[in-house]
Short mmCIF file of C-alpha atoms in Angstrom, two decimals:
data_model
loop_
_atom_site.label_atom_id
_atom_site.label_comp_id
_atom_site.label_asym_id
_atom_site.label_seq_id
_atom_site.Cartn_x
_atom_site.Cartn_y
_atom_site.Cartn_z
CA MET A 12 -18.44 -5.98 -1.89
CA ILE A 13 -17.01 -2.48 -2.24
CA SER A 14 -14.54 -2.29 -5.12
CA ASN A 15 -12.68 0.93 -5.60
CA ARG A 16 -9.55 2.61 -6.79
CA ARG A 17 -8.17 5.60 -4.94
CA LYS A 18 -5.36 7.84 -6.14
CA GLY A 19 -3.23 10.24 -4.17
CA GLY A 20 -4.93 13.59 -3.88
CA CYS A 21 -8.41 12.06 -3.54
CA ASN A 22 -11.05 13.28 -1.12
CA PRO A 23 -9.55 12.76 2.36
CA ALA A 24 -13.02 12.03 3.75
CA ALA A 25 -13.12 8.88 1.61
CA ILE A 26 -9.69 7.53 2.47
CA LEU A 27 -7.48 8.45 5.42
CA PHE A 28 -4.64 6.29 6.67
CA PHE A 29 -1.83 6.69 9.15
CA VAL A 30 1.17 4.40 9.10
CA PHE A 31 2.15 3.53 12.62
CA ASN A 32 4.57 0.65 12.29
CA ALA A 33 6.95 -0.50 9.53
CA LEU A 34 9.90 -2.84 9.15
CA ILE A 35 12.15 -2.45 6.11
CA LEU A 36 15.10 -4.60 5.00
CA SER A 37 17.22 -3.76 1.97
CA ALA A 38 20.35 -4.94 0.17
CA ARG A 39 22.58 -3.45 -2.51
CA THR A 40 24.85 -5.34 -4.86
CA ASP A 41 28.25 -4.60 -6.38
CA ILE A 42 26.45 -3.91 -9.68
CA PRO A 43 25.44 -0.25 -9.94
CA ASP A 44 21.66 0.35 -9.80
CA SER A 45 20.86 -3.17 -8.58
CA ALA A 46 19.23 -3.63 -5.17
CA GLY A 47 16.23 -5.08 -3.40
CA TYR A 48 14.00 -4.41 -0.43
CA VAL A 49 11.15 -5.94 1.48
CA ALA A 50 8.90 -4.24 4.00
CA MET A 51 5.94 -4.98 6.23
CA GLU A 52 3.87 -1.92 7.05
CA ARG A 53 0.93 -1.82 9.47
CA VAL A 54 -1.58 0.83 8.45
CA LYS A 55 -4.27 2.15 10.77
CA GLY A 56 -7.08 4.55 9.94
CA LYS A 57 -10.33 4.89 8.02
CA LEU A 58 -11.46 3.79 4.57
CA HIS A 59 -14.94 4.93 3.51
CA GLY A 60 -15.58 5.84 7.14
CA ARG A 61 -14.74 2.32 8.32
CA LYS A 62 -12.10 2.06 11.06
CA GLY A 63 -9.46 -0.60 11.37
CA SER A 64 -5.97 -1.60 10.35
CA PHE A 65 -4.25 -3.87 7.85
CA VAL A 66 -0.74 -4.86 6.78
CA LEU A 67 0.93 -4.00 3.47
CA GLN A 68 3.73 -6.22 2.16
CA HIS A 69 6.31 -4.55 -0.12
CA THR A 70 8.63 -6.42 -2.47
CA GLY A 71 10.83 -4.17 -4.56
CA LYS A 72 13.89 -4.51 -6.70
CA MET A 73 16.06 -2.51 -9.01
CA ASN A 74 17.60 -4.62 -11.77
CA ARG A 75 20.39 -2.55 -13.33
CA GLY A 76 18.22 0.55 -13.14
CA LYS A 77 14.91 -1.08 -14.02
CA PRO A 78 12.56 -0.86 -11.00
CA SER A 79 9.78 -3.23 -10.06
CA LEU A 80 7.54 -3.03 -7.03
CA LEU A 81 4.66 -5.10 -5.68
CA VAL A 82 2.72 -3.87 -2.63
CA THR A 83 -0.22 -6.02 -1.51
CA VAL A 84 -2.56 -6.24 1.45
CA VAL A 85 -1.52 -9.28 3.50
CA PRO A 86 -4.42 -11.78 3.40
CA ASP A 87 -6.64 -11.71 6.50
CA SER A 88 -4.68 -8.81 8.04
CA GLY A 89 -7.67 -6.45 8.11
CA THR A 90 -9.01 -5.69 11.59
CA GLY A 91 -12.16 -4.05 12.88
CA GLU A 92 -14.40 -2.74 10.13
CA LEU A 93 -11.65 -3.39 7.55
CA SER A 94 -11.82 -7.16 8.06
CA GLY A 95 -11.74 -8.95 4.70
CA LEU A 96 -9.92 -6.11 2.90
CA THR A 97 -7.88 -7.16 -0.16
CA GLY A 98 -5.93 -5.01 -2.56
CA THR A 99 -2.75 -3.63 -4.05
CA LEU A 100 -0.95 -0.32 -3.80
CA SER A 101 0.91 1.23 -6.73
CA ILE A 102 3.57 3.86 -6.17
CA ASN A 103 4.54 5.88 -9.24
CA ILE A 104 7.46 8.29 -9.01
CA VAL A 105 7.43 11.23 -11.41
CA ASP A 106 9.98 14.03 -11.07
CA ARG A 107 10.91 12.73 -7.59
CA LYS A 108 7.29 13.01 -6.42
CA HIS A 109 5.42 9.92 -5.20
CA TYR A 110 1.88 9.22 -6.44
CA TYR A 111 -0.15 6.46 -4.77
CA GLU A 112 -3.00 4.40 -6.16
CA PHE A 113 -4.79 1.94 -3.84
CA THR A 114 -6.99 -0.61 -5.62
CA TYR A 115 -9.03 -2.66 -3.16
CA GLU A 116 -12.11 -4.69 -2.36
CA LEU A 117 -13.88 -4.46 0.97
CA PRO A 118 -16.79 -6.73 1.96
CA GLU A 119 -20.13 -5.15 2.76
CA MET A 120 -20.75 -4.79 6.47
CA ASP A 121 -23.49 -6.86 8.08
CA SER A 122 -26.56 -4.81 8.98
#
């Protein structure tokens, strides 16, 4: 099992992803700074030199200005050499810049 945590700005040889398909739904309320969104995002690329794809599920809300966000790898969505991937993605926004941290586990490949 490969367990790792990758942050934005890490070595691109270790982690490289391209988003190629996403669906986003959102809703605002009459209360200022309250809203919600959900998204499904298919990601394709390489992780530790292993090719494949997986799906991220986003659930976010803003409760009167207080944000919360959960982004997880959809169970059993990993394909190719990323089969069995599990994990979460954190997105931290500082001064309008987005910083990503992907914490994941990836099974060892059979020899």
